[in-house]
Amino acid sequence: MPFCNVDFELEGENATSQLKKFTSSPVFEKYIGNPEPITAAIQSIRDSFSCSFFDEILDLNLLEQSISSKHNLDYQTLLLSYGVIIISERFSDTPPDVAEVITELNLLLDNCPDCPEKVSSLNLLSEYYHYNFRIEAAWKCIFFAASIGYSLGLHIASSKTWTMLVLQDALLCSVLGRPTSISCINAKLIGQLCDGWGQIAITLRESNELLLNLKSESCLEKAILLDMKCDDFIEKCKKKMYSSEKIENPAFVLVGYLKICIMAASRIKLLFPFFAEHRSIKAQLDENCSSLAGCLCGLFQLLVTSGLCSEGKKFPLRPHFFPAYCSTFQGFLLQFLYSSNELLRNSDETSNKTSSTFLPKDLGRASLVLPSLSATATLMEKYDLVMGKVTFCSFMADVFASFQALLNQKRLGTNRPNSVDTSREGRPFTPAMSGITSENSDNSSPLIMGDIADWITSCFSDGITHFYPSEQPP
């Protein structure tokens, strides 16, 4: 049961006098007293292709109605309004001064009694911090929001507010490789809410818990079961997406790709730690890599055919695709690691027999060795079509460039660097080697001579990347 009386605290005698302090502040007058900024912020989110995602966190129509009737302004309206203004920064042509809005929101959070809107505003603030690489701040917001949610009893109710908070926590934990800050959930309730996002939250939580406990005897079996669960979700999502009357609506399809990309990337992350030791799952991991490549192909094709991107109008992928962007980035990074490992392994086996070149010149044979390379090659063709039309962060662009270099070497049969160390014989071939120099090797040459970004060689630990960029995207 909740440990606070929300209505009493929000409507008590002191609430009105405290609220006046915030409705007379310069920030309020600038962004809400003058309704144009908040109205523009709401509209910018409505116009975004991830609008339906934010619609699950708060009701934009209801918020707009509350703002229109100025006599009805309350703590809840202020909390959500400032959260919306902060999020709108990534979509607005003339972004607000977010720093002053965040300061005002923090003051409001410190003085406002606990309520569901407080949880939602903290969720939005966490999303903003995550988007801007302020990870610790995002983490603190989630923890604070979860504490409030518990006190309100949201974790035992059928609550969209709680479901979207669990999702935000799961996405952040999945990317960072940290344990969840939300321990008590009702999986049956959450899994049925928020148009599939609840099910994604539950699956990501289960996947992250497994990846944090890889020494468990049953972890491989659990990984395979979770992989099947992800695959089942993807198929249902595709069926819903392609059978809907909204299939002609690019925003609707893009949200479908958001969900599919998260789960496709999760499938790679689930099996990646095991493929070196358990070679029997290599075929499934390779299929999962093909699945993610195929999803990205569909996304790029959508951007081109719908006219969302062009030479004169670049599509900012990260702002609109952010709920899935980090997961997709990590999944694709691990896919590159897997591909480079397997091709290097194959070249080692070939070199021992024939002293042949670095990578097989026969593309048909290379595809037999690694079928996912065919899907990746198709993806790179789509990537070429959207280059200059879609804005990627520098890190995502580096992974695409590295994959392109890998495929070019495969096509050209580039000679293997003479300095590549062959003293690995007898040592376990671990994913952490990435086809790049291991700590035990005397070799200083990377797999792809000079064509791979330096950060890619240093962002892995025990085969699982917990890398998170610290620089701002371009």
Short mmCIF file of C-alpha atoms in Angstrom, two decimals:
data_model
loop_
_atom_site.label_atom_id
_atom_site.label_comp_id
_atom_site.label_asym_id
_atom_site.label_seq_id
_atom_site.Cartn_x
_atom_site.Cartn_y
_atom_site.Cartn_z
CA MET A 1 0.00 0.00 0.00
CA PRO A 2 1.15 3.57 -0.60
CA PHE A 3 2.80 5.37 2.26
CA CYS A 4 1.52 8.85 1.43
CA ASN A 5 -1.82 10.50 0.89
CA VAL A 6 -1.32 12.06 -2.52
CA ASP A 7 -4.59 14.00 -2.68
CA PHE A 8 -4.17 15.47 0.79
CA GLU A 9 -0.63 16.64 0.18
CA LEU A 10 -1.40 18.10 -3.25
CA GLU A 11 -4.60 19.81 -2.18
CA GLY A 12 -3.77 20.75 1.43
CA GLU A 13 -3.70 24.28 2.76
CA ASN A 14 0.04 24.70 2.24
CA ALA A 15 -0.01 23.38 -1.32
CA THR A 16 -1.64 26.48 -2.81
CA SER A 17 0.74 28.93 -1.19
CA GLN A 18 3.77 26.87 -2.20
CA LEU A 19 2.49 26.54 -5.75
CA LYS A 20 2.22 30.33 -6.09
CA LYS A 21 5.98 30.53 -5.66
CA PHE A 22 6.41 28.47 -8.83
CA THR A 23 3.63 30.07 -10.87
CA SER A 24 5.20 33.49 -10.34
CA SER A 25 8.78 32.51 -11.21
CA PRO A 26 10.56 33.96 -14.30
CA VAL A 27 10.87 30.48 -15.81
CA PHE A 28 7.13 29.89 -15.50
CA GLU A 29 6.34 33.26 -17.09
CA LYS A 30 8.78 32.56 -19.92
CA TYR A 31 7.64 29.04 -20.85
CA ILE A 32 4.12 28.51 -19.47
CA GLY A 33 2.64 31.87 -18.50
CA ASN A 34 3.24 32.73 -22.14
CA PRO A 35 1.75 29.53 -23.61
CA GLU A 36 3.56 29.71 -26.93
CA PRO A 37 6.80 27.94 -25.79
CA ILE A 38 5.05 25.03 -24.05
CA THR A 39 2.58 24.68 -26.92
CA ALA A 40 5.46 24.62 -29.41
CA ALA A 41 7.27 22.03 -27.26
CA ILE A 42 4.21 19.77 -27.22
CA GLN A 43 3.79 20.15 -30.97
CA SER A 44 7.46 19.33 -31.65
CA ILE A 45 7.05 16.04 -29.80
CA ARG A 46 3.80 15.34 -31.64
CA ASP A 47 5.60 15.91 -34.93
CA SER A 48 8.46 13.59 -33.97
CA PHE A 49 8.54 10.00 -35.17
CA SER A 50 8.84 8.73 -31.61
CA CYS A 51 5.69 10.56 -30.49
CA SER A 52 3.83 7.34 -29.68
CA PHE A 53 6.68 6.37 -27.34
CA PHE A 54 6.33 9.59 -25.34
CA ASP A 55 2.54 9.28 -25.46
CA GLU A 56 2.93 6.22 -23.25
CA ILE A 57 4.77 8.30 -20.62
CA LEU A 58 2.25 11.16 -20.53
CA ASP A 59 -0.95 12.26 -22.22
CA LEU A 60 0.05 15.21 -24.41
CA ASN A 61 -3.56 16.09 -25.23
CA LEU A 62 -4.54 16.20 -21.58
CA LEU A 63 -1.50 18.30 -20.74
CA GLU A 64 -2.37 20.79 -23.47
CA GLN A 65 -5.93 21.06 -22.15
CA SER A 66 -4.65 21.71 -18.63
CA ILE A 67 -2.40 24.49 -19.87
CA SER A 68 -5.23 26.06 -21.89
CA SER A 69 -7.37 26.39 -18.76
CA LYS A 70 -4.90 28.50 -16.81
CA HIS A 71 -7.09 28.52 -13.70
CA ASN A 72 -6.49 24.77 -13.39
CA LEU A 73 -2.70 24.83 -13.20
CA ASP A 74 -1.32 22.57 -10.48
CA TYR A 75 1.86 20.77 -9.49
CA GLN A 76 1.15 17.90 -11.88
CA THR A 77 0.78 20.22 -14.85
CA LEU A 78 4.01 22.07 -14.03
CA LEU A 79 5.98 18.84 -13.59
CA LEU A 80 4.91 17.42 -16.94
CA SER A 81 5.22 20.78 -18.73
CA TYR A 82 8.85 21.23 -17.72
CA GLY A 83 9.57 17.61 -18.63
CA VAL A 84 8.09 18.13 -22.09
CA ILE A 85 10.05 21.35 -22.64
CA ILE A 86 13.29 19.58 -21.73
CA ILE A 87 12.62 16.64 -24.08
CA SER A 88 11.59 18.97 -26.92
CA GLU A 89 15.14 20.29 -27.16
CA ARG A 90 16.15 17.46 -29.49
CA PHE A 91 13.24 18.09 -31.86
CA SER A 92 12.99 21.90 -31.87
CA ASP A 93 14.49 24.17 -34.51
CA THR A 94 14.80 26.82 -31.79
CA PRO A 95 15.53 24.77 -28.65
CA PRO A 96 14.73 26.22 -25.23
CA ASP A 97 17.29 27.14 -22.59
CA VAL A 98 17.16 23.69 -21.00
CA ALA A 99 19.54 24.54 -18.15
CA GLU A 100 17.16 27.02 -16.54
CA VAL A 101 14.19 24.70 -17.05
CA ILE A 102 16.04 21.81 -15.39
CA THR A 103 16.92 24.05 -12.44
CA GLU A 104 13.27 25.01 -12.06
CA LEU A 105 12.13 21.40 -12.39
CA ASN A 106 14.57 20.26 -9.72
CA LEU A 107 13.25 22.93 -7.33
CA LEU A 108 9.73 21.78 -8.09
CA LEU A 109 10.67 18.14 -7.50
CA ASP A 110 12.16 19.05 -4.13
CA ASN A 111 9.02 20.87 -3.00
CA CYS A 112 6.23 18.94 -4.68
CA PRO A 113 4.49 16.09 -2.82
CA ASP A 114 4.87 12.64 -4.36
CA CYS A 115 2.51 11.88 -7.24
CA PRO A 116 2.55 9.80 -10.45
CA GLU A 117 3.38 12.92 -12.49
CA LYS A 118 6.53 13.32 -10.43
CA VAL A 119 7.59 9.84 -11.57
CA SER A 120 6.82 10.69 -15.21
CA SER A 121 8.74 13.97 -15.10
CA LEU A 122 11.77 12.18 -13.62
CA ASN A 123 11.46 9.58 -16.38
CA LEU A 124 11.56 12.34 -18.99
CA LEU A 125 14.49 14.00 -17.23
CA SER A 126 16.36 10.68 -17.18
CA GLU A 127 15.68 10.29 -20.90
CA TYR A 128 17.15 13.75 -21.49
CA TYR A 129 20.29 12.99 -19.45
CA HIS A 130 20.73 9.63 -21.17
CA TYR A 131 20.42 11.28 -24.58
CA ASN A 132 23.07 13.84 -23.62
CA PHE A 133 25.52 11.24 -22.20
CA ARG A 134 25.02 12.31 -18.57
CA ILE A 135 24.69 8.75 -17.44
CA GLU A 136 25.07 9.14 -13.69
CA ALA A 137 22.43 11.88 -13.66
CA ALA A 138 20.08 9.64 -15.66
CA TRP A 139 20.74 6.80 -13.25
CA LYS A 140 19.93 8.97 -10.21
CA CYS A 141 16.65 10.10 -11.80
CA ILE A 142 15.55 6.50 -12.31
CA PHE A 143 16.43 5.59 -8.72
CA PHE A 144 14.57 8.63 -7.36
CA ALA A 145 11.53 7.93 -9.54
CA ALA A 146 11.47 4.26 -8.51
CA SER A 147 11.54 5.22 -4.83
CA ILE A 148 8.55 7.52 -5.35
CA GLY A 149 6.76 4.86 -7.40
CA TYR A 150 7.12 2.36 -4.57
CA SER A 151 5.76 4.83 -2.03
CA LEU A 152 2.74 5.45 -4.28
CA GLY A 153 2.12 1.75 -4.78
CA LEU A 154 2.57 1.96 -8.56
CA HIS A 155 4.46 -1.34 -8.58
CA ILE A 156 1.36 -3.26 -7.52
CA ALA A 157 -1.03 -1.49 -9.88
CA SER A 158 -1.69 -1.63 -13.60
CA SER A 159 0.25 1.57 -14.26
CA LYS A 160 1.58 2.89 -17.55
CA THR A 161 3.68 5.34 -15.56
CA TRP A 162 5.43 2.49 -13.74
CA THR A 163 5.73 0.40 -16.91
CA MET A 164 7.54 3.14 -18.83
CA LEU A 165 9.84 3.75 -15.86
CA VAL A 166 10.72 0.04 -15.79
CA LEU A 167 11.42 0.27 -19.54
CA GLN A 168 13.71 3.28 -19.13
CA ASP A 169 15.57 1.48 -16.34
CA ALA A 170 15.86 -1.68 -18.48
CA LEU A 171 17.20 0.21 -21.50
CA LEU A 172 19.78 2.04 -19.40
CA CYS A 173 20.87 -1.11 -17.54
CA SER A 174 21.09 -3.07 -20.78
CA VAL A 175 23.42 -0.52 -22.34
CA LEU A 176 25.57 0.00 -19.25
CA GLY A 177 25.71 -3.58 -17.99
CA ARG A 178 24.46 -2.54 -14.54
CA PRO A 179 21.95 -4.28 -12.27
CA THR A 180 18.47 -2.83 -12.18
CA SER A 181 17.49 -0.25 -9.58
CA ILE A 182 13.87 -1.56 -9.66
CA SER A 183 13.59 -4.86 -7.84
CA CYS A 184 9.83 -5.33 -7.42
CA ILE A 185 7.72 -5.66 -10.55
CA ASN A 186 4.63 -7.56 -11.63
CA ALA A 187 5.71 -9.01 -14.97
CA LYS A 188 2.18 -10.03 -15.95
CA LEU A 189 0.83 -6.52 -15.46
CA ILE A 190 3.74 -4.73 -17.10
CA GLY A 191 3.95 -7.11 -20.04
CA GLN A 192 0.41 -6.25 -21.14
CA LEU A 193 0.79 -2.47 -21.10
CA CYS A 194 2.07 0.32 -23.35
CA ASP A 195 1.71 -1.26 -26.78
CA GLY A 196 4.51 -3.80 -26.47
CA TRP A 197 6.96 -1.60 -24.55
CA GLY A 198 6.09 -3.41 -21.34
CA GLN A 199 7.04 -6.76 -22.86
CA ILE A 200 10.31 -5.28 -24.11
CA ALA A 201 11.03 -4.01 -20.58
CA ILE A 202 10.48 -7.45 -19.05
CA THR A 203 12.63 -9.21 -21.66
CA LEU A 204 15.48 -6.71 -21.33
CA ARG A 205 15.43 -7.10 -17.54
CA GLU A 206 15.67 -10.87 -17.84
CA SER A 207 18.44 -10.62 -20.44
CA ASN A 208 20.44 -8.15 -18.39
CA GLU A 209 20.14 -10.28 -15.26
CA LEU A 210 21.49 -13.27 -17.19
CA LEU A 211 24.39 -11.34 -18.70
CA LEU A 212 25.41 -10.16 -15.24
CA ASN A 213 25.57 -13.77 -13.99
CA LEU A 214 27.33 -15.66 -16.77
CA LYS A 215 28.91 -18.17 -14.37
CA SER A 216 25.56 -19.76 -13.62
CA GLU A 217 25.38 -23.38 -14.79
CA SER A 218 22.07 -22.88 -16.56
CA CYS A 219 22.85 -19.52 -18.17
CA LEU A 220 23.31 -20.94 -21.68
CA GLU A 221 19.92 -22.66 -21.56
CA LYS A 222 18.33 -19.47 -20.25
CA ALA A 223 20.01 -17.45 -23.01
CA ILE A 224 18.57 -19.77 -25.66
CA LEU A 225 15.08 -19.53 -24.14
CA LEU A 226 15.31 -15.74 -23.99
CA ASP A 227 16.54 -15.67 -27.57
CA MET A 228 13.43 -17.60 -28.61
CA LYS A 229 11.29 -15.19 -26.59
CA CYS A 230 12.83 -12.22 -28.40
CA ASP A 231 12.31 -13.92 -31.76
CA ASP A 232 8.65 -14.55 -30.94
CA PHE A 233 8.17 -10.87 -30.03
CA ILE A 234 9.84 -9.75 -33.26
CA GLU A 235 7.59 -11.95 -35.37
CA LYS A 236 4.45 -10.70 -33.60
CA CYS A 237 5.62 -7.11 -33.98
CA LYS A 238 6.26 -7.58 -37.71
CA LYS A 239 2.87 -9.19 -38.19
CA LYS A 240 1.14 -6.36 -36.38
CA MET A 241 3.13 -3.75 -38.30
CA TYR A 242 2.50 -5.17 -41.77
CA SER A 243 -1.17 -6.03 -41.21
CA SER A 244 -2.13 -2.64 -39.80
CA GLU A 245 -4.01 -0.02 -41.76
CA LYS A 246 -1.31 2.40 -40.61
CA ILE A 247 1.38 0.66 -42.67
CA GLU A 248 1.47 3.68 -45.00
CA ASN A 249 2.27 5.96 -42.07
CA PRO A 250 6.09 6.27 -41.78
CA ALA A 251 5.88 7.24 -38.09
CA PHE A 252 3.95 4.07 -37.27
CA VAL A 253 6.42 1.88 -39.17
CA LEU A 254 9.40 3.64 -37.61
CA VAL A 255 8.11 2.86 -34.10
CA GLY A 256 7.78 -0.76 -35.20
CA TYR A 257 11.44 -0.73 -36.22
CA LEU A 258 12.32 0.84 -32.85
CA LYS A 259 10.92 -2.19 -31.07
CA ILE A 260 12.30 -4.77 -33.50
CA CYS A 261 15.81 -3.28 -33.43
CA ILE A 262 15.92 -3.37 -29.62
CA MET A 263 14.98 -7.03 -29.56
CA ALA A 264 17.18 -7.99 -32.51
CA ALA A 265 20.18 -6.36 -30.84
CA SER A 266 19.30 -8.09 -27.57
CA ARG A 267 19.43 -11.48 -29.35
CA ILE A 268 23.01 -10.81 -30.41
CA LYS A 269 24.00 -9.70 -26.92
CA LEU A 270 22.42 -12.81 -25.40
CA LEU A 271 24.36 -15.37 -27.45
CA PHE A 272 27.58 -13.46 -28.03
CA PRO A 273 29.26 -14.45 -24.71
CA PHE A 274 28.81 -18.14 -25.47
CA PHE A 275 29.72 -18.65 -29.12
CA ALA A 276 33.48 -19.06 -28.63
CA GLU A 277 33.09 -21.87 -26.10
CA HIS A 278 29.87 -23.37 -27.44
CA ARG A 279 30.34 -23.47 -31.19
CA SER A 280 26.97 -25.17 -31.65
CA ILE A 281 25.19 -21.83 -31.19
CA LYS A 282 27.27 -20.08 -33.84
CA ALA A 283 24.62 -20.70 -36.50
CA GLN A 284 21.92 -19.08 -34.35
CA LEU A 285 24.14 -16.12 -33.49
CA ASP A 286 24.89 -15.68 -37.17
CA GLU A 287 21.17 -15.75 -37.93
CA ASN A 288 20.60 -13.13 -35.23
CA CYS A 289 23.23 -10.92 -36.87
CA SER A 290 21.42 -11.31 -40.18
CA SER A 291 18.18 -10.35 -38.42
CA LEU A 292 19.59 -7.07 -37.10
CA ALA A 293 21.15 -6.27 -40.48
CA GLY A 294 17.81 -6.95 -42.15
CA CYS A 295 15.99 -4.69 -39.70
CA LEU A 296 18.42 -1.84 -40.38
CA CYS A 297 17.99 -2.43 -44.12
CA GLY A 298 14.24 -2.02 -43.70
CA LEU A 299 14.73 1.14 -41.65
CA PHE A 300 17.04 2.72 -44.24
CA GLN A 301 14.68 1.71 -47.04
CA LEU A 302 11.80 3.37 -45.18
CA LEU A 303 13.76 6.61 -44.80
CA VAL A 304 14.52 6.68 -48.53
CA THR A 305 11.15 5.64 -49.98
CA SER A 306 9.09 7.81 -47.62
CA GLY A 307 11.07 10.90 -48.53
CA LEU A 308 12.03 11.48 -44.90
CA CYS A 309 15.64 12.01 -45.91
CA SER A 310 17.28 13.69 -48.87
CA GLU A 311 20.48 15.53 -49.73
CA GLY A 312 18.87 18.81 -48.77
CA LYS A 313 17.01 17.48 -45.73
CA LYS A 314 19.09 15.21 -43.54
CA PHE A 315 17.12 12.97 -41.23
CA PRO A 316 18.43 13.15 -37.61
CA LEU A 317 18.23 9.45 -36.80
CA ARG A 318 19.45 9.55 -33.21
CA PRO A 319 16.84 12.04 -31.85
CA HIS A 320 13.90 10.19 -33.41
CA PHE A 321 15.30 6.69 -32.91
CA PHE A 322 16.88 7.16 -29.49
CA PRO A 323 14.89 4.59 -27.46
CA ALA A 324 16.48 1.96 -29.73
CA TYR A 325 19.63 3.78 -30.84
CA CYS A 326 22.00 2.72 -28.05
CA SER A 327 20.83 -0.90 -28.09
CA THR A 328 21.19 -1.05 -31.86
CA PHE A 329 24.64 0.51 -31.64
CA GLN A 330 25.83 -2.10 -29.16
CA GLY A 331 24.27 -4.98 -31.06
CA PHE A 332 25.87 -3.87 -34.32
CA LEU A 333 29.21 -3.35 -32.59
CA LEU A 334 29.09 -6.92 -31.26
CA GLN A 335 28.11 -8.09 -34.73
CA PHE A 336 31.28 -6.52 -36.10
CA LEU A 337 33.30 -8.17 -33.36
CA TYR A 338 31.75 -11.56 -34.13
CA SER A 339 32.33 -11.20 -37.88
CA SER A 340 35.96 -10.16 -37.50
CA ASN A 341 36.56 -13.03 -35.08
CA GLU A 342 35.09 -15.63 -37.39
CA LEU A 343 36.89 -14.39 -40.48
CA LEU A 344 40.18 -14.28 -38.63
CA ARG A 345 39.57 -17.80 -37.33
CA ASN A 346 38.84 -18.98 -40.85
CA SER A 347 41.93 -17.24 -42.22
CA ASP A 348 44.04 -18.88 -39.52
CA GLU A 349 42.74 -22.32 -40.48
CA THR A 350 43.33 -21.59 -44.16
CA SER A 351 46.81 -20.19 -43.53
CA ASN A 352 47.84 -23.28 -41.62
CA LYS A 353 46.98 -25.40 -44.65
CA THR A 354 47.86 -23.28 -47.64
CA SER A 355 49.57 -20.10 -46.39
CA SER A 356 46.91 -18.23 -48.29
CA THR A 357 45.84 -14.60 -48.07
CA PHE A 358 44.27 -12.92 -45.08
CA LEU A 359 40.64 -13.41 -46.10
CA PRO A 360 39.17 -15.83 -48.64
CA LYS A 361 38.93 -14.36 -52.12
CA ASP A 362 36.04 -16.68 -52.96
CA LEU A 363 32.97 -14.77 -51.82
CA GLY A 364 30.79 -17.86 -52.06
CA ARG A 365 33.08 -19.73 -49.72
CA ALA A 366 33.24 -16.79 -47.33
CA SER A 367 29.44 -16.70 -47.23
CA LEU A 368 29.38 -20.37 -46.31
CA VAL A 369 31.75 -19.60 -43.48
CA LEU A 370 29.69 -16.61 -42.33
CA PRO A 371 26.22 -16.36 -43.94
CA SER A 372 25.41 -13.13 -42.10
CA LEU A 373 28.00 -11.32 -44.23
CA SER A 374 25.57 -11.46 -47.16
CA ALA A 375 22.97 -9.60 -45.10
CA THR A 376 25.64 -7.18 -43.90
CA ALA A 377 26.79 -6.53 -47.48
CA THR A 378 23.19 -5.69 -48.42
CA LEU A 379 22.98 -3.41 -45.40
CA MET A 380 26.13 -1.58 -46.49
CA GLU A 381 24.52 -0.96 -49.90
CA LYS A 382 21.52 0.60 -48.13
CA TYR A 383 23.89 2.56 -45.93
CA ASP A 384 25.57 3.99 -49.02
CA LEU A 385 22.15 5.20 -50.19
CA VAL A 386 21.47 7.14 -46.99
CA MET A 387 24.98 8.50 -46.42
CA GLY A 388 24.75 12.26 -46.59
CA LYS A 389 20.99 12.03 -46.09
CA VAL A 390 20.86 10.67 -42.54
CA THR A 391 22.77 12.03 -39.56
CA PHE A 392 24.57 9.39 -37.48
CA CYS A 393 26.64 9.93 -34.37
CA SER A 394 30.38 9.52 -34.96
CA PHE A 395 30.47 6.22 -33.08
CA MET A 396 27.79 4.56 -35.20
CA ALA A 397 29.50 5.89 -38.33
CA ASP A 398 32.79 4.32 -37.14
CA VAL A 399 31.18 0.88 -36.85
CA PHE A 400 29.72 1.16 -40.35
CA ALA A 401 33.11 2.28 -41.70
CA SER A 402 34.84 -0.64 -39.97
CA PHE A 403 32.36 -3.11 -41.43
CA GLN A 404 32.84 -1.58 -44.87
CA ALA A 405 36.61 -1.99 -44.54
CA LEU A 406 36.15 -5.61 -43.46
CA LEU A 407 33.93 -6.37 -46.45
CA ASN A 408 36.30 -4.60 -48.83
CA GLN A 409 39.20 -6.74 -47.62
CA LYS A 410 37.09 -9.84 -48.10
CA ARG A 411 36.20 -8.84 -51.64
CA LEU A 412 39.73 -7.85 -52.61
CA GLY A 413 41.46 -10.69 -50.81
CA THR A 414 43.89 -8.22 -49.23
CA ASN A 415 47.06 -9.85 -47.99
CA ARG A 416 47.17 -10.53 -44.32
CA PRO A 417 49.60 -8.32 -42.41
CA ASN A 418 52.87 -10.16 -41.86
CA SER A 419 53.00 -9.03 -38.26
CA VAL A 420 49.81 -10.84 -37.27
CA ASP A 421 50.61 -13.04 -34.32
CA THR A 422 50.01 -16.76 -34.85
CA SER A 423 51.01 -17.80 -31.35
CA ARG A 424 47.37 -18.19 -30.30
CA GLU A 425 47.45 -21.88 -31.15
CA GLY A 426 46.46 -23.81 -28.05
CA ARG A 427 44.91 -20.77 -26.38
CA PRO A 428 41.14 -20.29 -26.14
CA PHE A 429 39.77 -18.10 -28.91
CA THR A 430 37.75 -15.65 -26.83
CA PRO A 431 35.27 -13.06 -28.10
CA ALA A 432 37.21 -10.33 -26.31
CA MET A 433 40.01 -10.71 -28.86
CA SER A 434 37.75 -9.14 -31.46
CA GLY A 435 40.06 -10.26 -34.23
CA ILE A 436 42.31 -7.52 -32.93
CA THR A 437 45.51 -7.74 -30.96
CA SER A 438 45.05 -9.45 -27.61
CA GLU A 439 47.02 -8.55 -24.52
CA ASN A 440 48.98 -11.78 -24.85
CA SER A 441 50.07 -11.07 -28.39
CA ASP A 442 53.16 -9.27 -29.61
CA ASN A 443 51.26 -8.09 -32.66
CA SER A 444 50.53 -4.38 -32.88
CA SER A 445 48.60 -4.46 -36.17
CA PRO A 446 44.81 -4.44 -36.09
CA LEU A 447 42.75 -6.83 -38.17
CA ILE A 448 41.83 -4.06 -40.57
CA MET A 449 45.02 -2.11 -41.07
CA GLY A 450 44.36 1.47 -39.98
CA ASP A 451 40.69 1.36 -41.01
CA ILE A 452 39.23 0.74 -37.59
CA ALA A 453 38.63 3.51 -35.06
CA ASP A 454 40.89 3.41 -32.01
CA TRP A 455 37.99 3.30 -29.55
CA ILE A 456 36.71 0.04 -31.06
CA THR A 457 39.90 -1.71 -30.00
CA SER A 458 39.55 -0.68 -26.38
CA CYS A 459 35.86 -0.81 -25.51
CA PHE A 460 35.48 -4.50 -24.70
CA SER A 461 35.80 -6.38 -21.44
CA ASP A 462 35.54 -10.17 -21.28
CA GLY A 463 33.78 -10.25 -24.61
CA ILE A 464 30.88 -7.99 -23.56
CA THR A 465 31.04 -4.31 -24.28
CA HIS A 466 30.03 -1.91 -21.54
CA PHE A 467 31.41 0.95 -23.59
CA TYR A 468 29.51 4.20 -23.50
CA PRO A 469 30.72 7.25 -25.45
CA SER A 470 31.56 10.33 -23.44
CA GLU A 471 31.72 12.85 -26.26
CA GLN A 472 28.78 14.70 -27.70
CA PRO A 473 27.43 13.45 -31.03
CA PRO A 474 28.05 15.75 -34.00
#
